Coordinates of C-alpha atoms and ligand atoms in Angstrom, one line a residue:
M1091 CA 0.0 0.0 0.0
G1092 CA 1.3 3.5 -0.8
R1093 CA 1.9 6.1 1.8
L1094 CA -0.8 8.3 3.4
I1095 CA -0.4 12.0 2.6
V1096 CA -2.5 14.1 5.0
I1097 CA -3.1 17.7 4.0
S1098 CA -4.7 20.2 6.3
N1099 CA -4.4 23.9 6.9
R1100 CA -2.3 23.5 10.0
V1101 CA -0.3 20.4 11.0
G1102 CA -0.3 19.0 14.5
Q1103 CA 2.3 17.4 16.7
P1104 CA 1.6 13.7 16.1
D1105 CA 4.5 12.6 18.4
D1106 CA 3.0 14.5 21.4
T1107 CA 0.5 11.9 22.7
R1108 CA -0.5 14.1 25.6
G1109 CA -1.4 16.8 23.1
A1110 CA -1.3 20.2 24.8
S1111 CA -2.6 21.6 21.5
V1112 CA -6.1 22.7 21.1
G1113 CA -8.6 21.5 18.4
G1114 CA -10.0 18.1 17.6
L1115 CA -8.2 17.8 14.3
A1116 CA -4.7 17.7 15.7
M1117 CA -5.6 15.1 18.2
A1118 CA -7.4 12.9 15.8
L1119 CA -4.8 12.9 13.1
G1120 CA -1.9 12.3 15.4
A1121 CA -3.2 8.8 16.0
A1122 CA -3.8 8.3 12.3
L1123 CA -0.3 9.2 11.3
R1124 CA 1.4 7.0 13.8
E1125 CA -0.4 4.1 12.4
Y1126 CA 0.4 4.7 8.7
N1127 CA 3.8 5.7 7.3
G1128 CA 2.5 9.2 6.8
I1129 CA 3.5 12.7 5.6
W1130 CA 1.4 15.6 7.0
F1131 CA 1.6 18.7 5.0
G1132 CA 0.2 22.1 5.9
W1133 CA 0.9 25.8 6.6
S1134 CA 3.6 26.5 9.1
G1135 CA 1.5 29.3 10.7
R1136 CA 4.3 31.7 9.8
T1137 CA 4.1 34.5 7.2
V1138 CA 6.9 35.8 5.0
E1139 CA 7.0 38.9 2.7
T1140 CA 7.1 36.9 -0.5
F1141 CA 5.8 33.4 -1.0
T1142 CA 8.7 31.1 -2.0
G1143 CA 7.1 27.6 -1.8
Q1144 CA 10.1 26.4 0.2
L1145 CA 9.2 23.2 2.0
S1146 CA 10.4 22.7 5.6
V1147 CA 10.5 19.0 6.3
Q1148 CA 10.8 17.4 9.8
R1149 CA 11.1 13.7 10.3
G1150 CA 9.6 12.5 13.6
Q1151 CA 9.0 9.1 15.0
G1152 CA 5.6 8.5 13.7
A1153 CA 5.4 10.7 10.6
T1154 CA 7.1 13.3 8.4
I1155 CA 5.8 16.8 8.8
A1156 CA 6.2 19.2 5.9
T1157 CA 5.2 22.8 6.1
V1158 CA 5.2 25.9 4.0
D1159 CA 5.1 29.6 4.9
L1160 CA 2.4 31.9 3.5
E1161 CA 2.3 35.6 2.9
E1162 CA 0.6 38.0 5.2
Q1163 CA -2.0 38.7 2.5
D1164 CA -2.7 35.0 2.4
R1165 CA -3.3 34.8 6.1
D1166 CA -5.7 37.8 5.9
E1167 CA -7.6 36.7 2.9
Y1168 CA -7.5 32.9 3.0
Y1169 CA -7.3 32.1 6.7
N1170 CA -8.8 35.0 8.6
G1171 CA -10.9 35.8 5.5
Y1172 CA -12.5 33.1 3.4
A1173 CA -12.0 30.2 5.8
N1174 CA -12.9 31.9 9.1
R1175 CA -15.1 34.9 8.1
T1176 CA -16.9 33.4 5.1
L1177 CA -17.1 29.6 5.3
W1178 CA -17.0 29.0 9.1
P1179 CA -20.0 31.2 9.9
L1180 CA -21.9 30.0 6.8
F1181 CA -21.4 26.4 7.5
H1182 CA -22.5 27.0 11.1
Y1183 CA -25.7 28.6 9.9
R1184 CA -24.6 32.1 10.8
I1185 CA -25.1 33.9 7.5
D1186 CA -25.5 37.1 9.5
L1187 CA -21.8 36.8 10.3
S1188 CA -20.6 35.6 6.9
A1189 CA -18.5 38.1 4.9
Y1190 CA -18.8 37.7 1.2
E1191 CA -15.8 39.6 -0.3
R1192 CA -14.1 38.9 -3.6
S1193 CA -10.6 39.4 -2.2
F1194 CA -11.3 36.6 0.3
N1195 CA -12.3 34.3 -2.5
E1196 CA -9.2 35.2 -4.5
G1197 CA -7.0 34.6 -1.5
Y1198 CA -8.7 31.2 -1.0
A1199 CA -8.1 30.2 -4.6
R1200 CA -4.5 31.4 -4.5
V1201 CA -3.6 29.5 -1.3
N1202 CA -5.2 26.3 -2.5
A1203 CA -3.1 26.6 -5.7
R1204 CA 0.0 27.3 -3.7
F1205 CA -0.6 24.3 -1.5
A1206 CA -1.0 22.1 -4.6
Q1207 CA 2.1 23.4 -6.2
T1208 CA 4.2 23.0 -3.0
V1209 CA 3.1 19.5 -2.1
L1210 CA 3.5 18.2 -5.7
P1211 CA 7.2 17.2 -5.5
L1212 CA 6.4 15.1 -2.4
L1213 CA 3.9 12.9 -4.1
E1214 CA 4.6 9.4 -5.4
P1215 CA 2.3 7.5 -7.8
D1216 CA 1.1 5.0 -5.1
D1217 CA 0.3 7.5 -2.4
F1218 CA -3.2 8.2 -1.4
I1219 CA -4.1 11.7 -0.3
W1220 CA -6.4 12.7 2.5
V1221 CA -7.4 16.4 2.6
H1222 CA -9.0 17.9 5.6
D1223 CA -11.6 20.6 6.1
Y1224 CA -13.1 23.7 4.8
H1225 CA -9.9 25.5 4.2
L1226 CA -9.0 23.3 1.4
I1227 CA -12.1 22.3 -0.5
P1228 CA -10.7 23.2 -4.0
L1229 CA -7.4 21.4 -3.4
A1230 CA -8.2 18.3 -5.4
R1231 CA -9.1 20.5 -8.4
E1232 CA -5.7 22.3 -8.1
L1233 CA -3.9 18.9 -7.9
R1234 CA -5.8 17.5 -10.8
R1235 CA -4.9 20.5 -12.9
R1236 CA -1.3 19.7 -12.2
G1237 CA -1.8 16.1 -13.4
V1238 CA -2.2 14.3 -10.1
K1239 CA -4.0 11.0 -10.6
N1240 CA -3.7 9.6 -7.1
R1241 CA -6.8 8.8 -5.0
I1242 CA -7.8 11.9 -3.1
G1243 CA -10.3 11.9 -0.3
F1244 CA -11.8 14.9 1.6
F1245 CA -13.1 15.0 5.1
L1246 CA -15.2 17.9 6.3
H1247 CA -14.9 18.4 10.1
I1248 CA -17.6 21.0 10.3
P1249 CA -21.3 20.7 9.2
W1250 CA -22.4 21.0 5.6
P1251 CA -25.2 23.7 5.7
A1252 CA -28.7 23.5 4.5
R1253 CA -29.1 24.1 0.8
R1254 CA -30.9 27.4 1.0
L1255 CA -28.2 28.8 3.3
F1256 CA -25.4 27.4 1.2
A1257 CA -26.9 29.1 -1.9
T1258 CA -26.2 32.5 -0.3
L1259 CA -22.5 32.0 -1.0
P1260 CA -21.5 33.8 -4.2
L1261 CA -19.8 31.1 -6.4
H1262 CA -21.5 28.3 -4.4
R1263 CA -21.7 26.2 -7.6
E1264 CA -18.0 26.5 -8.2
L1265 CA -17.2 25.3 -4.7
V1266 CA -19.4 22.3 -5.1
E1267 CA -18.1 21.5 -8.5
A1268 CA -14.6 21.4 -7.0
V1269 CA -15.9 18.7 -4.6
F1270 CA -16.4 16.5 -7.6
D1271 CA -12.6 16.3 -8.2
Y1272 CA -12.3 14.1 -5.1
D1273 CA -12.7 10.3 -5.2
L1274 CA -14.4 10.3 -1.8
V1275 CA -16.0 12.9 0.4
G1276 CA -16.7 12.2 4.1
F1277 CA -19.0 14.0 6.4
Q1278 CA -19.4 13.8 10.2
S1279 CA -23.1 13.1 10.2
H1280 CA -26.1 12.0 8.2
D1281 CA -27.5 15.5 8.6
S1282 CA -24.5 17.0 6.8
L1283 CA -24.5 14.3 4.1
S1284 CA -28.2 14.8 3.4
A1285 CA -27.7 18.6 3.2
F1286 CA -25.0 18.1 0.6
E1287 CA -27.2 15.6 -1.3
D1288 CA -30.1 18.0 -1.2
Y1289 CA -27.9 20.7 -2.8
V1290 CA -26.7 18.3 -5.5
R1291 CA -30.2 17.4 -6.5
G1292 CA -31.8 20.9 -6.1
E1293 CA -29.1 23.3 -7.3
A1294 CA -26.7 21.2 -9.4
E1295 CA -29.3 19.2 -11.3
G1296 CA -27.4 16.1 -10.1
E1297 CA -28.4 12.7 -8.9
I1298 CA -27.7 10.6 -5.9
D1299 CA -27.3 6.8 -6.1
S1300 CA -27.8 6.0 -2.5
G1301 CA -26.4 2.5 -2.8
G1302 CA -28.3 1.6 0.4
I1303 CA -25.2 1.6 2.6
D1304 CA -24.9 3.4 5.8
S1305 CA -21.9 5.3 4.7
G1306 CA -23.6 7.1 1.8
G1307 CA -23.7 6.6 -1.9
I1308 CA -22.5 8.2 -5.1
A1309 CA -23.3 11.7 -6.3
Q1310 CA -23.4 12.5 -9.9
A1311 CA -23.3 16.1 -11.3
F1312 CA -21.2 18.3 -13.5
G1313 CA -20.6 15.2 -15.7
R1314 CA -18.7 13.6 -12.8
R1315 CA -19.1 11.2 -9.9
V1316 CA -17.9 11.3 -6.3
R1317 CA -18.4 8.7 -3.6
L1318 CA -20.0 10.1 -0.4
G1319 CA -19.9 8.8 3.1
V1320 CA -20.6 9.4 6.8
F1321 CA -17.5 8.9 9.0
P1322 CA -18.2 10.2 12.5
I1323 CA -14.9 11.1 14.1
G1324 CA -14.0 9.8 17.6
L1325 CA -11.4 10.0 20.4
D1326 CA -8.3 8.0 21.0
A1327 CA -10.6 6.6 23.6
D1328 CA -8.3 4.2 25.4
A1329 CA -5.6 6.8 25.7
F1330 CA -8.1 9.4 27.0
M1331 CA -9.6 6.9 29.5
A1332 CA -6.1 6.1 30.7
A1333 CA -5.2 9.8 31.0
A1334 CA -8.3 10.2 33.2
W1335 CA -6.8 7.8 35.7
G1336 CA -3.2 9.0 35.5
E1337 CA -1.2 11.2 37.9
A1338 CA -2.0 14.6 36.5
A1339 CA -5.7 13.8 36.5
A1340 CA -5.5 12.5 40.0
A1341 CA -3.9 15.7 41.2
W1342 CA -6.7 17.8 39.6
R1343 CA -9.3 15.5 41.0
E1344 CA -8.0 16.2 44.5
R1345 CA -7.7 19.9 43.8
M1346 CA -11.3 20.0 42.6
R1347 CA -12.6 17.9 45.5
V1348 CA -11.3 20.4 47.9
S1349 CA -12.6 23.4 45.9
L1350 CA -16.0 21.7 45.4
A1351 CA -16.5 21.6 49.2
G1352 CA -19.5 19.3 48.7
R1353 CA -21.0 21.3 45.8
R1354 CA -21.9 19.8 42.5
M1355 CA -20.1 20.9 39.3
I1356 CA -21.4 21.4 35.8
I1357 CA -18.7 21.6 33.2
G1358 CA -18.3 23.1 29.8
V1359 CA -15.1 23.0 27.8
D1360 CA -15.0 24.8 24.4
R1361 CA -13.0 26.9 22.1
L1362 CA -14.3 30.4 22.5
D1363 CA -16.4 30.3 19.4
Y1364 CA -19.9 31.7 18.7
S1365 CA -20.9 28.3 17.3
K1366 CA -20.5 26.7 20.7
G1367 CA -23.5 28.4 22.2
L1368 CA -21.8 29.7 25.3
E1369 CA -23.9 32.8 25.7
E1370 CA -27.1 30.7 25.3
R1371 CA -25.7 28.2 27.8
F1372 CA -25.0 30.9 30.4
L1373 CA -28.5 32.3 30.0
A1374 CA -30.1 28.8 30.4
Y1375 CA -28.0 28.2 33.5
E1376 CA -29.2 31.6 34.8
E1377 CA -32.7 30.5 34.2
Y1378 CA -32.0 27.3 36.1
L1379 CA -30.7 29.3 39.1
A1380 CA -33.6 31.7 39.0
N1381 CA -36.1 28.9 39.1
T1382 CA -34.3 26.6 41.5
P1383 CA -33.5 28.5 44.7
E1384 CA -32.4 25.3 46.4
A1385 CA -29.6 25.1 43.9
L1386 CA -28.0 28.4 45.0
E1387 CA -24.6 27.8 46.6
Q1388 CA -25.0 24.1 45.9
V1389 CA -24.0 24.0 42.2
F1390 CA -21.6 25.9 40.0
L1391 CA -20.8 26.0 36.3
L1392 CA -17.1 25.7 35.4
Q1393 CA -16.7 27.0 31.9
I1394 CA -13.2 26.6 30.3
A1395 CA -13.3 28.7 27.2
T1396 CA -10.0 28.7 25.3
P1397 CA -9.5 31.9 23.3
S1398 CA -9.5 31.3 19.6
R1399 CA -9.2 33.2 16.3
D1400 CA -8.9 36.5 18.2
E1401 CA -7.9 38.4 15.0
V1402 CA -11.4 38.0 13.8
E1403 CA -13.9 40.7 15.0
A1404 CA -16.8 38.3 15.7
Y1405 CA -14.5 36.4 18.1
Q1406 CA -13.6 39.6 20.0
E1407 CA -17.3 40.5 20.2
I1408 CA -18.4 37.1 21.6
R1409 CA -15.6 37.3 24.1
A1410 CA -16.7 40.7 25.3
R1411 CA -20.3 39.5 25.5
L1412 CA -19.4 36.5 27.5
D1413 CA -17.3 38.6 29.9
A1414 CA -20.4 40.8 30.4
V1415 CA -22.9 38.0 30.8
T1416 CA -20.7 36.2 33.3
G1417 CA -20.1 39.4 35.2
R1418 CA -23.8 40.1 35.3
I1419 CA -24.9 36.6 36.4
N1420 CA -22.1 36.3 39.0
G1421 CA -22.9 39.8 40.3
A1422 CA -26.6 39.0 40.7
F1423 CA -26.3 35.5 42.3
A1424 CA -22.9 35.3 44.0
T1425 CA -22.4 35.2 47.8
P1426 CA -19.2 35.9 49.7
D1427 CA -18.1 32.2 49.4
W1428 CA -19.8 31.1 46.2
V1429 CA -19.7 32.2 42.5
P1430 CA -22.2 30.5 40.2
I1431 CA -20.0 30.6 37.1
R1432 CA -16.2 30.0 37.2
Y1433 CA -15.2 31.3 33.8
V1434 CA -11.7 30.4 32.7
N1435 CA -10.0 31.7 29.5
R1436 CA -6.9 29.4 29.4
T1437 CA -5.7 26.0 28.2
Y1438 CA -5.1 22.9 30.2
R1439 CA -3.3 19.7 29.3
R1440 CA -5.5 16.9 28.2
D1441 CA -4.7 14.7 31.2
E1442 CA -5.5 17.7 33.5
L1443 CA -8.8 18.3 31.7
A1444 CA -9.6 14.6 32.0
G1445 CA -9.3 14.8 35.7
I1446 CA -11.5 17.9 35.9
Y1447 CA -14.2 16.3 33.7
S1448 CA -14.3 13.3 36.0
M1449 CA -15.4 15.5 38.9
A1450 CA -18.4 17.1 37.1
A1451 CA -21.9 15.8 37.8
I1452 CA -23.0 17.2 34.4
G1453 CA -21.2 17.7 31.1
L1454 CA -23.0 20.6 29.4
V1455 CA -22.3 20.5 25.7
T1456 CA -24.7 22.8 23.9
P1457 CA -23.3 24.0 20.6
L1458 CA -25.7 25.8 18.2
R1459 CA -24.1 23.8 15.4
D1460 CA -21.1 21.5 15.5
G1461 CA -19.7 19.0 13.0
M1462 CA -19.2 16.4 15.7
N1463 CA -18.0 17.8 19.1
L1464 CA -15.3 15.8 20.8
V1465 CA -15.8 17.3 24.2
A1466 CA -19.1 15.3 24.6
K1467 CA -17.1 12.1 24.0
E1468 CA -14.2 13.2 26.3
Y1469 CA -16.6 13.9 29.1
V1470 CA -18.1 10.4 28.9
A1471 CA -14.6 8.8 28.6
A1472 CA -13.5 10.5 31.8
Q1473 CA -16.4 9.4 34.0
P1474 CA -16.0 7.0 36.9
P1475 CA -17.9 3.9 35.9
E1476 CA -19.5 3.3 39.3
D1477 CA -20.8 6.9 39.7
P1478 CA -20.8 8.6 36.3
G1479 CA -22.1 12.1 35.6
V1480 CA -24.8 13.0 33.0
L1481 CA -24.1 14.3 29.5
I1482 CA -26.4 17.1 28.3
L1483 CA -26.0 17.4 24.5
S1484 CA -27.2 19.7 21.8
R1485 CA -29.3 18.0 19.1
F1486 CA -27.3 20.2 16.6
A1487 CA -24.0 18.5 17.4
G1488 CA -23.0 15.7 15.0
A1489 CA -22.4 13.7 18.2
A1490 CA -26.1 13.6 18.9
E1491 CA -26.7 11.1 16.1
Q1492 CA -24.6 8.6 18.0
M1493 CA -25.1 9.6 21.7
E1494 CA -28.8 9.0 22.1
E1495 CA -28.4 8.1 25.8
A1496 CA -27.4 11.7 26.6
L1497 CA -30.1 14.2 27.6
I1498 CA -30.6 15.7 24.2
V1499 CA -31.6 19.3 24.2
N1500 CA -32.4 22.2 21.9
P1501 CA -29.7 24.7 22.9
F1502 CA -31.8 27.7 21.7
S1503 CA -34.4 26.9 24.4
R1504 CA -33.3 28.2 27.8
E1505 CA -36.2 26.3 29.5
E1506 CA -35.3 23.0 27.9
V1507 CA -31.6 23.3 28.9
S1508 CA -32.6 24.4 32.4
D1509 CA -35.0 21.4 32.7
A1510 CA -32.2 19.1 31.6
I1511 CA -29.8 20.5 34.2
E1512 CA -32.5 19.9 36.8
A1513 CA -33.2 16.3 35.5
G1514 CA -29.5 15.5 35.3
L1515 CA -28.7 16.6 38.8
A1516 CA -31.6 14.6 40.1
M1517 CA -31.0 11.4 38.1
P1518 CA -30.6 8.3 40.2
R1519 CA -27.3 6.5 40.1
D1520 CA -28.7 3.3 38.3
E1521 CA -30.1 5.4 35.5
R1522 CA -26.8 7.3 35.2
V1523 CA -24.8 4.0 35.1
R1524 CA -27.2 2.5 32.5
R1525 CA -26.9 5.6 30.2
W1526 CA -23.2 5.9 30.6
E1527 CA -22.6 2.2 29.8
S1528 CA -24.3 2.6 26.5
L1529 CA -22.5 5.9 25.8
I1530 CA -19.0 4.7 26.6
E1531 CA -19.6 1.6 24.5
G1532 CA -20.2 3.9 21.5
V1533 CA -17.3 6.2 22.3
R1534 CA -15.0 3.2 22.4
R1535 CA -16.4 1.5 19.3
H1536 CA -16.5 4.7 17.2
D1537 CA -13.0 5.8 18.2
V1538 CA -10.5 7.6 16.1
A1539 CA -9.0 4.3 14.8
A1540 CA -12.4 3.2 13.5
W1541 CA -12.9 6.6 11.9
R1542 CA -9.5 6.5 10.2
D1543 CA -9.8 2.8 9.0
A1544 CA -13.3 3.3 7.7
F1545 CA -12.3 6.4 5.7
V1546 CA -9.1 4.9 4.4
E1547 CA -10.8 1.7 3.4
A1548 CA -13.5 3.6 1.5
L1549 CA -10.9 5.8 -0.2
L1550 CA -8.9 2.8 -1.3
A1551 CA -12.1 1.3 -2.8
A1552 CA -13.1 4.5 -4.6
P1553 CA -12.3 5.3 -8.2
C1554 CA -8.7 6.5 -8.5
S1555 CA -8.1 8.6 -11.6
P1556 CA -9.9 11.4 -13.4
A1557 CA -10.2 9.0 -16.4
D1558 CA -11.9 6.4 -14.2
R1559 CA -14.1 9.0 -12.7
L1560 CA -15.1 10.3 -16.1
A1561 CA -15.7 6.8 -17.4
T1562 CA -17.8 5.8 -14.4
A1563 CA -19.9 9.0 -14.9
E1564 CA -21.3 7.6 -18.2
P1565 CA -24.7 6.0 -17.8
Ligands
GDG289 C1 -13.7 20.8 14.9 C2 -15.2 20.8 14.7 C3 -15.2 18.4 15.4 C4 -10.5 22.7 24.5 N1 -10.0 23.4 25.5 C5 -8.8 22.7 25.8 C6 -8.7 21.6 25.0 N2 -9.8 21.6 24.2 C7 -10.0 20.5 23.2 C8 -11.1 19.7 23.7 C9 -11.5 19.0 22.4 C10 -11.1 20.0 21.3 O1 -10.3 21.0 22.0 C11 -12.3 20.7 20.7 O2 -12.8 19.8 19.8 P1 -14.3 19.9 19.3 O3 -14.7 18.7 18.6 O4 -15.2 20.1 20.5 O5 -14.4 21.2 18.5 P2 -13.5 22.1 17.4 O6 -12.3 22.6 17.9 O7 -14.5 23.1 16.9 O8 -13.2 21.0 16.2 C12 -15.8 19.7 15.6 C13 -13.7 18.5 15.4 O9 -13.2 19.5 14.6 C14 -13.0 17.1 15.0 O10 -13.5 16.7 13.8 O11 -15.6 17.5 16.4 O12 -17.2 19.6 15.4 O13 -15.8 22.0 14.9 O14 -10.7 17.8 22.2 O15 -10.7 18.8 24.7 N3 -7.6 20.8 25.0 C15 -6.6 21.0 25.9 N4 -6.7 22.1 26.8 C16 -7.8 23.0 26.8 O16 -7.9 23.9 27.6 N5 -5.6 20.2 25.9

């Protein structure tokens, strides 16, 4: 079998198994690259005055990491622009925040072409290529233009939006047409897959051959075919469970036990992003406090919110709003020896986080939209089997399709979330254990290795050259 070439906007540190880095992608791909003899290519995160296409290659134990520097204009138009100000909000159903600017689109096209040009000399004929996420949707098209015939798969970590929303993107057809240069396209959830299929049928005059398999079928449009599938991402579950019972976790458990002083903890852990529904969560929790006087001084919410993308204005705004809402709620409810919300804007190591999760009676995971949401799975993986906490999960996270034994809520409804907090805190131990056993079974079965193997297997079975793809497009 050829080598696996992973291409994503940023590369992770696959040798760092404890992973102090933030973001599900880095954690998931580290495990994938250790398994295969992989090369991971992406942007170094650095900018230079003039793009040179110079590769910087680092050979580690598990994988080779290759990076390239971009220009400042690339960072502004491609990364902070098209990726994070156009596609991210749109794909998370926030068209009110989406910026549609031609310069962003030009920057996106330019950087995808630069990525293709730079990675080209690394490729060998047997390699198979796995491209990740919304930053690089047109990468296969750029590689095909340069004669690359290898199998290329694409995995979207974030949701695919509903057809009518997606159609608000100028050049939406071009973006979808570029998807048809892949051999395989993977989504996190059936919800995303069906939104994409709906677009293909409704806007691209295409057809879907469902094939009757769980992992999707074949889409036909623009005179071409692409295989589609659902590949829900998971955790390195065994490693995370082990981390939850290691030394650093134990130290945090003890620290939290003292600081809990008999109170019950609700926990949220998120990148500080408007898609995560933090403001709505705080307001729902406020509603719970207002309606449940007996909870005052007995419960608190620990929200770890790691600052993210702070060069983008919408992120500065959500941060300021959260500061204000937290201050208001704490001001209204706090007593000299109790604050209702402990709001923390910093990063912890994964094993420390695991220890903190394990002490929480409730994991409150209420994104307004999320491709998957790994925090929901981490919370479950860190629970003590004999006395597990309760997961409250948004129905709009991809994870909700798999985690039916969580308390599933509509994150836009304060009352519903407030009721779920009340129900979670009152849930008897045998019901908590029953739900948790079912949840942990899913977390372990659908782990990151299963995700990787399912995607790679499907990619290796998919058509492998533009010629094949054109040939198979004929009726
Ligand atoms: C995208 C999609 C999809 C958070 N604070 C700290 C910390 N984290 C870690 C969490 C978790 C990860 O960051 C966040 O992953 P999510 O899945 O919740 O969300 P995104 O970052 O938005 O990721 C998402 C994911 O890609 C994978 O496909 O699930 O839907 O949006 O692992 O634990 N990690 C550490 N310290 C922190 O303070 N070490």
